[in-house]
PDB file of C-alpha atoms and ligand atoms in Angstrom:
ATOM      1  CA  UNK K   1     -30.833 -37.271 -11.077  1.00 29.00           C
ATOM      2  CA  UNK K   2     -30.216 -33.762 -12.294  1.00 34.00           C
ATOM      3  CA  UNK K   3     -28.766 -32.137 -15.380  1.00 35.00           C
ATOM      4  CA  UNK K   4     -25.087 -32.594 -14.775  1.00 37.00           C
ATOM      5  CA  UNK K   5     -24.574 -35.396 -12.280  1.00 36.00           C
ATOM      6  CA  UNK K   6     -21.784 -37.792 -13.058  1.00 36.00           C
ATOM      7  CA  UNK K   7     -21.393 -41.354 -11.951  1.00 33.00           C
ATOM      8  CA  UNK K   8     -17.911 -41.143 -10.394  1.00 36.00           C
ATOM      9  CA  UNK K   9     -17.275 -44.883 -10.663  1.00 35.00           C
ATOM     10  CA  UNK K  10     -17.783 -45.319 -14.354  1.00 37.00           C
ATOM     11  CA  UNK K  11     -17.439 -41.679 -15.378  1.00 38.00           C
ATOM     12  CA  UNK K  12     -20.659 -41.630 -17.415  1.00 39.00           C
ATOM     13  CA  UNK K  13     -23.298 -38.936 -17.119  1.00 41.00           C
ATOM     14  CA  UNK K  14     -26.337 -40.117 -15.161  1.00 43.00           C
ATOM     15  CA  UNK K  15     -28.703 -37.474 -16.420  1.00 50.00           C
ATOM     16  CA  UNK K  16     -29.027 -35.353 -19.528  1.00 63.00           C
ATOM     17  CA  UNK K  17     -26.084 -33.045 -20.102  1.00 77.00           C
ATOM     18  CA  UNK K  18     -27.891 -29.730 -20.391  1.00 81.00           C
ATOM     19  CA  UNK K  19     -24.779 -27.570 -20.755  1.00 79.00           C
ATOM     20  CA  UNK K  20     -24.194 -29.078 -24.195  1.00 80.00           C
ATOM     21  CA  UNK K  21     -27.811 -29.490 -25.292  1.00 83.00           C
ATOM     22  CA  UNK K  22     -27.411 -26.855 -28.003  1.00 85.00           C
ATOM     23  CA  UNK K  23     -24.865 -29.140 -29.725  1.00 87.00           C
ATOM     24  CA  UNK K  24     -27.552 -31.768 -30.006  1.00 87.00           C
ATOM     25  CA  UNK K  25     -29.869 -29.188 -31.623  1.00 89.00           C
ATOM     26  CA  UNK K  26     -26.983 -28.313 -33.949  1.00 91.00           C
ATOM     27  CA  UNK K  27     -27.165 -31.935 -35.140  1.00 88.00           C
ATOM     28  CA  UNK K  28     -30.919 -32.483 -35.399  1.00 85.00           C
ATOM     29  CA  UNK K  29     -32.002 -29.093 -36.809  1.00 89.00           C
ATOM     30  CA  UNK K  30     -32.999 -30.513 -40.222  1.00 89.00           C
ATOM     31  CA  UNK K  31     -35.713 -32.754 -38.820  1.00 88.00           C
ATOM     32  CA  UNK K  32     -36.565 -30.654 -35.751  1.00 87.00           C
ATOM     33  CA  UNK K  33     -39.755 -29.005 -37.100  1.00 88.00           C
ATOM     34  CA  UNK K  34     -41.039 -32.235 -38.616  1.00 89.00           C
ATOM     35  CA  UNK K  35     -40.565 -34.161 -35.353  1.00 87.00           C
ATOM     36  CA  UNK K  36     -42.254 -31.372 -33.372  1.00 88.00           C
ATOM     37  CA  UNK K  37     -45.367 -31.693 -35.531  1.00 89.00           C
ATOM     38  CA  UNK K  38     -45.278 -35.486 -35.466  1.00 87.00           C
ATOM     39  CA  UNK K  39     -44.698 -36.085 -31.757  1.00 85.00           C
ATOM     40  CA  UNK K  40     -47.215 -33.461 -30.614  1.00 88.00           C
ATOM     41  CA  UNK K  41     -49.801 -34.571 -33.249  1.00 90.00           C
ATOM     42  CA  UNK K  42     -49.754 -30.964 -34.506  1.00 89.00           C
ATOM     43  CA  UNK K  43     -50.630 -29.578 -31.056  1.00 94.00           C
ATOM     44  CA  UNK K  44     -47.436 -27.506 -30.921  1.00 94.00           C
ATOM     45  CA  UNK K  45     -48.983 -25.176 -33.518  1.00 95.00           C
ATOM     46  CA  UNK K  46     -51.980 -24.407 -31.297  1.00 96.00           C
ATOM     47  CA  UNK K  47     -49.721 -24.051 -28.209  1.00 96.00           C
ATOM     48  CA  UNK K  48     -47.699 -21.390 -30.040  1.00 97.00           C
ATOM     49  CA  UNK K  49     -50.903 -19.618 -31.110  1.00 97.00           C
ATOM     50  CA  UNK K  50     -51.961 -19.516 -27.446  1.00 97.00           C
ATOM     51  CA  UNK K  51     -48.677 -17.792 -26.587  1.00 98.00           C
ATOM     52  CA  UNK K  52     -49.313 -15.233 -29.362  1.00 98.00           C
ATOM     53  CA  UNK K  53     -52.831 -14.523 -28.019  1.00 97.00           C
ATOM     54  CA  UNK K  54     -51.472 -13.671 -24.584  1.00 97.00           C
ATOM     55  CA  UNK K  55     -49.185 -10.887 -25.779  1.00 97.00           C
ATOM     56  CA  UNK K  56     -50.581  -7.560 -24.489  1.00 96.00           C
ATOM     57  CA  UNK K  57     -52.402  -5.213 -26.866  1.00 96.00           C
ATOM     58  CA  UNK K  58     -50.119  -2.185 -26.458  1.00 95.00           C
ATOM     59  CA  UNK K  59     -48.658  -0.877 -29.707  1.00 97.00           C
ATOM     60  CA  UNK K  60     -45.078  -1.052 -30.935  1.00 97.00           C
ATOM     61  CA  UNK K  61     -43.959  -3.912 -28.696  1.00 97.00           C
ATOM     62  CA  UNK K  62     -40.418  -5.240 -28.765  1.00 98.00           C
ATOM     63  CA  UNK K  63     -40.209  -8.956 -28.112  1.00 98.00           C
ATOM     64  CA  UNK K  64     -37.314 -11.180 -27.087  1.00 98.00           C
ATOM     65  CA  UNK K  65     -37.855 -14.851 -27.992  1.00 98.00           C
ATOM     66  CA  UNK K  66     -35.368 -16.952 -26.032  1.00 98.00           C
ATOM     67  CA  UNK K  67     -34.261 -20.433 -27.077  1.00 97.00           C
ATOM     68  CA  UNK K  68     -35.872 -19.386 -30.319  1.00 98.00           C
ATOM     69  CA  UNK K  69     -34.596 -22.436 -32.209  1.00 97.00           C
ATOM     70  CA  UNK K  70     -36.028 -22.503 -35.717  1.00 97.00           C
ATOM     71  CA  UNK K  71     -38.115 -19.444 -34.826  1.00 97.00           C
ATOM     72  CA  UNK K  72     -41.681 -20.777 -34.847  1.00 96.00           C
ATOM     73  CA  UNK K  73     -42.873 -18.933 -31.719  1.00 98.00           C
ATOM     74  CA  UNK K  74     -41.554 -15.585 -32.948  1.00 98.00           C
ATOM     75  CA  UNK K  75     -42.974 -16.131 -36.449  1.00 98.00           C
ATOM     76  CA  UNK K  76     -46.402 -17.058 -35.073  1.00 97.00           C
ATOM     77  CA  UNK K  77     -46.430 -13.913 -32.919  1.00 98.00           C
ATOM     78  CA  UNK K  78     -45.295 -11.616 -35.736  1.00 98.00           C
ATOM     79  CA  UNK K  79     -47.970 -12.993 -38.054  1.00 97.00           C
ATOM     80  CA  UNK K  80     -50.809 -12.906 -35.518  1.00 97.00           C
ATOM     81  CA  UNK K  81     -49.936  -9.736 -33.634  1.00 97.00           C
ATOM     82  CA  UNK K  82     -49.368  -6.586 -35.696  1.00 96.00           C
ATOM     83  CA  UNK K  83     -48.729  -4.636 -32.472  1.00 97.00           C
ATOM     84  CA  UNK K  84     -45.436  -6.493 -32.095  1.00 98.00           C
ATOM     85  CA  UNK K  85     -43.181  -4.250 -34.147  1.00 97.00           C
ATOM     86  CA  UNK K  86     -39.989  -6.203 -33.758  1.00 97.00           C
ATOM     87  CA  UNK K  87     -38.754  -9.533 -32.430  1.00 98.00           C
ATOM     88  CA  UNK K  88     -35.275 -10.571 -31.407  1.00 98.00           C
ATOM     89  CA  UNK K  89     -34.689 -14.340 -31.645  1.00 98.00           C
ATOM     90  CA  UNK K  90     -31.967 -15.670 -29.363  1.00 98.00           C
ATOM     91  CA  UNK K  91     -30.527 -19.181 -29.159  1.00 97.00           C
ATOM     92  CA  UNK K  92     -27.266 -21.026 -28.604  1.00 96.00           C
ATOM     93  CA  UNK K  93     -27.478 -23.290 -31.638  1.00 96.00           C
ATOM     94  CA  UNK K  94     -25.939 -21.868 -34.809  1.00 96.00           C
ATOM     95  CA  UNK K  95     -27.715 -24.356 -37.081  1.00 96.00           C
ATOM     96  CA  UNK K  96     -31.155 -23.856 -35.521  1.00 96.00           C
ATOM     97  CA  UNK K  97     -30.712 -20.076 -35.979  1.00 97.00           C
ATOM     98  CA  UNK K  98     -29.595 -20.520 -39.566  1.00 97.00           C
ATOM     99  CA  UNK K  99     -32.752 -22.466 -40.233  1.00 97.00           C
ATOM    100  CA  UNK K 100     -34.779 -19.676 -38.537  1.00 97.00           C
ATOM    101  CA  UNK K 101     -33.099 -17.046 -40.731  1.00 98.00           C
ATOM    102  CA  UNK K 102     -34.008 -18.963 -43.888  1.00 97.00           C
ATOM    103  CA  UNK K 103     -37.606 -19.297 -42.701  1.00 97.00           C
ATOM    104  CA  UNK K 104     -37.754 -15.528 -41.990  1.00 98.00           C
ATOM    105  CA  UNK K 105     -36.647 -14.871 -45.572  1.00 97.00           C
ATOM    106  CA  UNK K 106     -39.279 -17.226 -47.014  1.00 97.00           C
ATOM    107  CA  UNK K 107     -42.013 -15.655 -44.880  1.00 96.00           C
ATOM    108  CA  UNK K 108     -40.902 -12.084 -45.753  1.00 96.00           C
ATOM    109  CA  UNK K 109     -40.387 -11.233 -42.092  1.00 96.00           C
ATOM    110  CA  UNK K 110     -36.750 -10.144 -42.166  1.00 96.00           C
ATOM    111  CA  UNK K 111     -37.703  -6.490 -41.590  1.00 97.00           C
ATOM    112  CA  UNK K 112     -39.329  -7.394 -38.246  1.00 97.00           C
ATOM    113  CA  UNK K 113     -36.977 -10.031 -36.849  1.00 98.00           C
ATOM    114  CA  UNK K 114     -33.284 -10.669 -36.251  1.00 97.00           C
ATOM    115  CA  UNK K 115     -31.512 -13.626 -34.694  1.00 98.00           C
ATOM    116  CA  UNK K 116     -28.562 -13.639 -32.318  1.00 97.00           C
ATOM    117  CA  UNK K 117     -26.558 -16.530 -30.938  1.00 97.00           C
ATOM    118  CA  UNK K 118     -26.111 -16.612 -27.160  1.00 96.00           C
ATOM    119  CA  UNK K 119     -26.819 -18.145 -23.764  1.00 96.00           C
ATOM    120  CA  UNK K 120     -30.113 -17.367 -22.008  1.00 97.00           C
ATOM    121  CA  UNK K 121     -28.298 -17.597 -18.662  1.00 96.00           C
ATOM    122  CA  UNK K 122     -26.293 -14.523 -19.594  1.00 97.00           C
ATOM    123  CA  UNK K 123     -28.350 -12.318 -21.903  1.00 98.00           C
ATOM    124  CA  UNK K 124     -26.303  -9.615 -23.661  1.00 97.00           C
ATOM    125  CA  UNK K 125     -28.966  -6.880 -23.497  1.00 98.00           C
ATOM    126  CA  UNK K 126     -29.389  -3.943 -21.137  1.00 97.00           C
ATOM    127  CA  UNK K 127     -31.953  -4.053 -18.358  1.00 97.00           C
ATOM    128  CA  UNK K 128     -35.475  -2.877 -19.232  1.00 98.00           C
ATOM    129  CA  UNK K 129     -34.984  -3.530 -22.980  1.00 98.00           C
ATOM    130  CA  UNK K 130     -38.092  -5.547 -23.973  1.00 98.00           C
ATOM    131  CA  UNK K 131     -41.871  -5.223 -23.579  1.00 98.00           C
ATOM    132  CA  UNK K 132     -42.363  -8.990 -23.700  1.00 98.00           C
ATOM    133  CA  UNK K 133     -40.295 -12.156 -23.640  1.00 98.00           C
ATOM    134  CA  UNK K 134     -41.201 -15.653 -24.748  1.00 98.00           C
ATOM    135  CA  UNK K 135     -39.450 -18.978 -24.360  1.00 98.00           C
ATOM    136  CA  UNK K 136     -40.910 -22.216 -25.692  1.00 97.00           C
ATOM    137  CA  UNK K 137     -39.429 -25.561 -24.692  1.00 96.00           C
ATOM    138  CA  UNK K 138     -36.172 -23.857 -23.801  1.00 96.00           C
ATOM    139  CA  UNK K 139     -36.024 -23.345 -20.038  1.00 97.00           C
ATOM    140  CA  UNK K 140     -35.944 -27.129 -19.452  1.00 95.00           C
ATOM    141  CA  UNK K 141     -32.628 -27.253 -21.350  1.00 93.00           C
ATOM    142  CA  UNK K 142     -30.855 -24.751 -19.150  1.00 94.00           C
ATOM    143  CA  UNK K 143     -28.481 -25.870 -16.390  1.00 92.00           C
ATOM    144  CA  UNK K 144     -29.592 -23.147 -13.948  1.00 95.00           C
ATOM    145  CA  UNK K 145     -33.173 -22.164 -14.833  1.00 96.00           C
ATOM    146  CA  UNK K 146     -33.436 -19.659 -11.955  1.00 97.00           C
ATOM    147  CA  UNK K 147     -30.417 -17.795 -13.285  1.00 97.00           C
ATOM    148  CA  UNK K 148     -32.014 -17.609 -16.743  1.00 98.00           C
ATOM    149  CA  UNK K 149     -35.335 -16.461 -15.227  1.00 98.00           C
ATOM    150  CA  UNK K 150     -33.494 -13.678 -13.371  1.00 98.00           C
ATOM    151  CA  UNK K 151     -31.862 -12.638 -16.633  1.00 98.00           C
ATOM    152  CA  UNK K 152     -35.251 -12.601 -18.382  1.00 98.00           C
ATOM    153  CA  UNK K 153     -36.617 -10.483 -15.531  1.00 98.00           C
ATOM    154  CA  UNK K 154     -33.677  -8.068 -15.846  1.00 98.00           C
ATOM    155  CA  UNK K 155     -34.103  -7.404 -19.580  1.00 98.00           C
ATOM    156  CA  UNK K 156     -37.897  -6.951 -19.328  1.00 98.00           C
ATOM    157  CA  UNK K 157     -39.291  -3.446 -18.895  1.00 98.00           C
ATOM    158  CA  UNK K 158     -41.272  -2.794 -15.718  1.00 98.00           C
ATOM    159  CA  UNK K 159     -44.818  -3.964 -16.440  1.00 97.00           C
ATOM    160  CA  UNK K 160     -43.505  -6.257 -19.204  1.00 98.00           C
ATOM    161  CA  UNK K 161     -44.789  -9.794 -19.583  1.00 98.00           C
ATOM    162  CA  UNK K 162     -42.979 -13.100 -19.840  1.00 98.00           C
ATOM    163  CA  UNK K 163     -44.610 -16.150 -21.409  1.00 98.00           C
ATOM    164  CA  UNK K 164     -42.976 -19.527 -20.980  1.00 98.00           C
ATOM    165  CA  UNK K 165     -44.164 -22.701 -22.638  1.00 98.00           C
ATOM    166  CA  UNK K 166     -42.730 -25.965 -21.398  1.00 97.00           C
ATOM    167  CA  UNK K 167     -43.487 -29.667 -21.328  1.00 95.00           C
ATOM    168  CA  UNK K 168     -45.043 -31.063 -18.167  1.00 97.00           C
ATOM    169  CA  UNK K 169     -46.699 -34.272 -17.004  1.00 96.00           C
ATOM    170  CA  UNK K 170     -50.457 -34.871 -16.698  1.00 96.00           C
ATOM    171  CA  UNK K 171     -51.798 -34.980 -13.125  1.00 95.00           C
ATOM    172  CA  UNK K 172     -54.378 -37.638 -13.903  1.00 96.00           C
ATOM    173  CA  UNK K 173     -52.793 -40.990 -13.030  1.00 95.00           C
ATOM    174  CA  UNK K 174     -53.922 -42.936 -16.088  1.00 97.00           C
ATOM    175  CA  UNK K 175     -53.136 -40.153 -18.560  1.00 96.00           C
ATOM    176  CA  UNK K 176     -49.751 -39.716 -16.915  1.00 94.00           C
ATOM    177  CA  UNK K 177     -48.993 -43.443 -17.212  1.00 95.00           C
ATOM    178  CA  UNK K 178     -49.935 -43.481 -20.883  1.00 96.00           C
ATOM    179  CA  UNK K 179     -47.936 -40.319 -21.559  1.00 93.00           C
ATOM    180  CA  UNK K 180     -44.852 -41.706 -19.784  1.00 94.00           C
ATOM    181  CA  UNK K 181     -45.121 -44.831 -21.921  1.00 93.00           C
ATOM    182  CA  UNK K 182     -45.251 -42.626 -25.026  1.00 90.00           C
ATOM    183  CA  UNK K 183     -42.274 -40.529 -23.836  1.00 91.00           C
ATOM    184  CA  UNK K 184     -40.123 -43.489 -22.792  1.00 92.00           C
ATOM    185  CA  UNK K 185     -41.012 -46.224 -25.257  1.00 91.00           C
ATOM    186  CA  UNK K 186     -42.179 -44.592 -28.480  1.00 91.00           C
ATOM    187  CA  UNK K 187     -40.568 -41.165 -28.906  1.00 87.00           C
ATOM    188  CA  UNK K 188     -36.897 -42.183 -28.330  1.00 88.00           C
ATOM    189  CA  UNK K 189     -37.069 -44.951 -30.943  1.00 86.00           C
ATOM    190  CA  UNK K 190     -39.030 -43.114 -33.624  1.00 88.00           C
ATOM    191  CA  UNK K 191     -36.962 -39.978 -32.897  1.00 86.00           C
ATOM    192  CA  UNK K 192     -33.698 -41.892 -33.334  1.00 88.00           C
ATOM    193  CA  UNK K 193     -34.752 -43.223 -36.731  1.00 87.00           C
ATOM    194  CA  UNK K 194     -36.027 -39.923 -38.131  1.00 87.00           C
ATOM    195  CA  UNK K 195     -33.463 -37.534 -36.610  1.00 84.00           C
ATOM    196  CA  UNK K 196     -30.612 -40.044 -37.047  1.00 85.00           C
ATOM    197  CA  UNK K 197     -29.468 -39.107 -33.507  1.00 82.00           C
ATOM    198  CA  UNK K 198     -29.943 -41.847 -30.943  1.00 79.00           C
ATOM    199  CA  UNK K 199     -29.550 -39.561 -27.898  1.00 82.00           C
ATOM    200  CA  UNK K 200     -31.709 -36.548 -28.784  1.00 80.00           C
ATOM    201  CA  UNK K 201     -35.141 -37.990 -28.141  1.00 82.00           C
ATOM    202  CA  UNK K 202     -33.975 -39.939 -25.080  1.00 82.00           C
ATOM    203  CA  UNK K 203     -32.744 -36.607 -23.724  1.00 84.00           C
ATOM    204  CA  UNK K 204     -36.253 -35.239 -24.335  1.00 86.00           C
ATOM    205  CA  UNK K 205     -38.007 -37.665 -22.002  1.00 87.00           C
ATOM    206  CA  UNK K 206     -35.243 -37.502 -19.372  1.00 88.00           C
ATOM    207  CA  UNK K 207     -35.444 -33.704 -19.170  1.00 90.00           C
ATOM    208  CA  UNK K 208     -39.255 -33.679 -19.127  1.00 92.00           C
ATOM    209  CA  UNK K 209     -39.368 -36.183 -16.274  1.00 92.00           C
ATOM    210  CA  UNK K 210     -36.846 -34.323 -14.119  1.00 92.00           C
ATOM    211  CA  UNK K 211     -37.925 -30.698 -14.670  1.00 94.00           C
ATOM    212  CA  UNK K 212     -40.248 -28.868 -12.202  1.00 96.00           C
ATOM    213  CA  UNK K 213     -43.685 -27.987 -13.547  1.00 96.00           C
ATOM    214  CA  UNK K 214     -46.950 -26.439 -12.373  1.00 97.00           C
ATOM    215  CA  UNK K 215     -46.698 -24.694  -8.993  1.00 97.00           C
ATOM    216  CA  UNK K 216     -43.047 -25.809  -8.575  1.00 97.00           C
ATOM    217  CA  UNK K 217     -42.033 -23.909 -11.697  1.00 98.00           C
ATOM    218  CA  UNK K 218     -44.169 -20.901 -10.655  1.00 98.00           C
ATOM    219  CA  UNK K 219     -42.146 -20.874  -7.410  1.00 98.00           C
ATOM    220  CA  UNK K 220     -38.925 -20.579  -9.475  1.00 98.00           C
ATOM    221  CA  UNK K 221     -40.459 -17.648 -11.351  1.00 98.00           C
ATOM    222  CA  UNK K 222     -41.330 -15.983  -8.041  1.00 98.00           C
ATOM    223  CA  UNK K 223     -37.742 -16.477  -6.814  1.00 98.00           C
ATOM    224  CA  UNK K 224     -36.541 -14.711  -9.960  1.00 98.00           C
ATOM    225  CA  UNK K 225     -38.750 -11.712  -9.094  1.00 98.00           C
ATOM    226  CA  UNK K 226     -41.837 -12.183 -11.296  1.00 98.00           C
ATOM    227  CA  UNK K 227     -45.279 -11.064 -10.115  1.00 98.00           C
ATOM    228  CA  UNK K 228     -48.822 -12.003 -11.214  1.00 98.00           C
ATOM    229  CA  UNK K 229     -47.602 -15.530 -11.925  1.00 98.00           C
ATOM    230  CA  UNK K 230     -50.108 -18.014 -13.293  1.00 98.00           C
ATOM    231  CA  UNK K 231     -50.073 -21.209 -15.298  1.00 98.00           C
ATOM    232  CA  UNK K 232     -52.423 -23.151 -17.566  1.00 98.00           C
ATOM    233  CA  UNK K 233     -51.949 -26.835 -18.395  1.00 97.00           C
ATOM    234  CA  UNK K 234     -52.456 -27.555 -22.109  1.00 97.00           C
ATOM    235  CA  UNK K 235     -53.572 -30.772 -23.839  1.00 96.00           C
ATOM    236  CA  UNK K 236     -54.246 -32.835 -20.680  1.00 96.00           C
ATOM    237  CA  UNK K 237     -51.173 -31.316 -19.035  1.00 97.00           C
ATOM    238  CA  UNK K 238     -48.474 -32.541 -21.441  1.00 96.00           C
ATOM    239  CA  UNK K 239     -47.412 -28.894 -21.781  1.00 97.00           C
ATOM    240  CA  UNK K 240     -47.966 -25.840 -19.578  1.00 98.00           C
ATOM    241  CA  UNK K 241     -48.093 -22.134 -20.337  1.00 98.00           C
ATOM    242  CA  UNK K 242     -46.644 -19.901 -17.602  1.00 98.00           C
ATOM    243  CA  UNK K 243     -47.130 -16.140 -17.331  1.00 98.00           C
ATOM    244  CA  UNK K 244     -45.493 -13.526 -15.175  1.00 98.00           C
ATOM    245  CA  UNK K 245     -44.896  -9.780 -15.129  1.00 98.00           C
ATOM    246  CA  UNK K 246     -42.075  -7.549 -13.928  1.00 98.00           C
TER     247      UNK K 246
HETATM  248  C1  SAM M   1     -36.642 -27.651 -27.928  1.00 58.84           C
HETATM  249  S1  SAM M   1     -35.845 -26.328 -28.731  1.00 58.84           S
HETATM  250  C2  SAM M   1     -37.105 -25.094 -28.753  1.00 58.84           C
HETATM  251  C3  SAM M   1     -37.064 -24.238 -29.974  1.00 58.84           C
HETATM  252  C4  SAM M   1     -38.253 -23.303 -30.198  1.00 58.84           C
HETATM  253  N1  SAM M   1     -38.451 -22.369 -29.099  1.00 58.84           N
HETATM  254  C5  SAM M   1     -39.528 -24.062 -30.449  1.00 58.84           C
HETATM  255  O1  SAM M   1     -40.537 -23.770 -29.802  1.00 58.84           O
HETATM  256  O2  SAM M   1     -39.528 -24.932 -31.325  1.00 58.84           O
HETATM  257  C6  SAM M   1     -34.755 -25.783 -27.485  1.00 58.84           C
HETATM  258  C7  SAM M   1     -33.770 -24.729 -27.940  1.00 58.84           C
HETATM  259  O3  SAM M   1     -33.048 -24.248 -26.789  1.00 58.84           O
HETATM  260  C8  SAM M   1     -31.744 -23.885 -27.213  1.00 58.84           C
HETATM  261  N2  SAM M   1     -30.881 -23.746 -26.041  1.00 58.84           N
HETATM  262  C9  SAM M   1     -30.381 -24.706 -25.248  1.00 58.84           C
HETATM  263  N3  SAM M   1     -29.665 -24.176 -24.240  1.00 58.84           N
HETATM  264  C10 SAM M   1     -29.741 -22.827 -24.395  1.00 58.84           C
HETATM  265  C11 SAM M   1     -29.229 -21.720 -23.680  1.00 58.84           C
HETATM  266  N4  SAM M   1     -28.486 -21.895 -22.574  1.00 58.84           N
HETATM  267  N5  SAM M   1     -29.485 -20.486 -24.115  1.00 58.84           N
HETATM  268  C12 SAM M   1     -30.229 -20.280 -25.240  1.00 58.84           C
HETATM  269  N6  SAM M   1     -30.747 -21.288 -25.970  1.00 58.84           N
HETATM  270  C13 SAM M   1     -30.509 -22.540 -25.544  1.00 58.84           C
HETATM  271  C14 SAM M   1     -31.361 -25.000 -28.160  1.00 58.84           C
HETATM  272  O4  SAM M   1     -30.300 -24.650 -28.988  1.00 58.84           O
HETATM  273  C15 SAM M   1     -32.690 -25.226 -28.896  1.00 58.84           C
HETATM  274  O5  SAM M   1     -32.745 -24.498 -30.090  1.00 58.84           O
END
């Protein structure tokens, strides 16, 4: 089952419809941050801090944060890394970006960040524009991840670094079984009640279970042209941090 397959006989989508995923985020934006904290038991905060730590030390860096959503990755980086002069947040969901803009105001970061609406598969910036790019829990939502990776590679300066955070599945059999139970049987029901959207947190487990991770995702990064690719599983492998350079 992949992102856009359709059951011809009954005309219903078999898998998650990734092309329209941003519409779902447009609906659930109010509870998005709360559910992130809840479902990851607060781990998402430390995952974002890990991304911030891996930004290079060179001064005056310009960062592009793709699938920026409510902006938490970019905000964490701007607060932790003074050498990042400016961040551009980029996402398809108008409501998620609106939320991010309000958070930037509250955190007095509007002089170092701006947000733009758009599709990561077709990035509206010139080649060699950014010193670093980040994308947290976004690439899994994109219909053609290789196309988006090639776009990320294009807009990065030579020597620039990309950091991608994405959900994955634990390799240990027992941990994996327990995590799948959590993804399939707990998250969709609790998510439906709190977000008031019965599809959103079903979509989450379907996309996690069908998206390549570990070496398979590193192979996609290599196809897109990245070098020095590496990955680190986080929290027993429920998420993975990928790195690559241009
Ligand atoms: C799970 S959220 C991640 C948000 C944020 N990076 C974080 O760490 O909380 C995924 C985001 O991807 C965005 N998105 C989905 N498809 C996209 C696309 N083709 N281009 C850019 N953003 C996209 C959604 O609108 C949503 O805000």
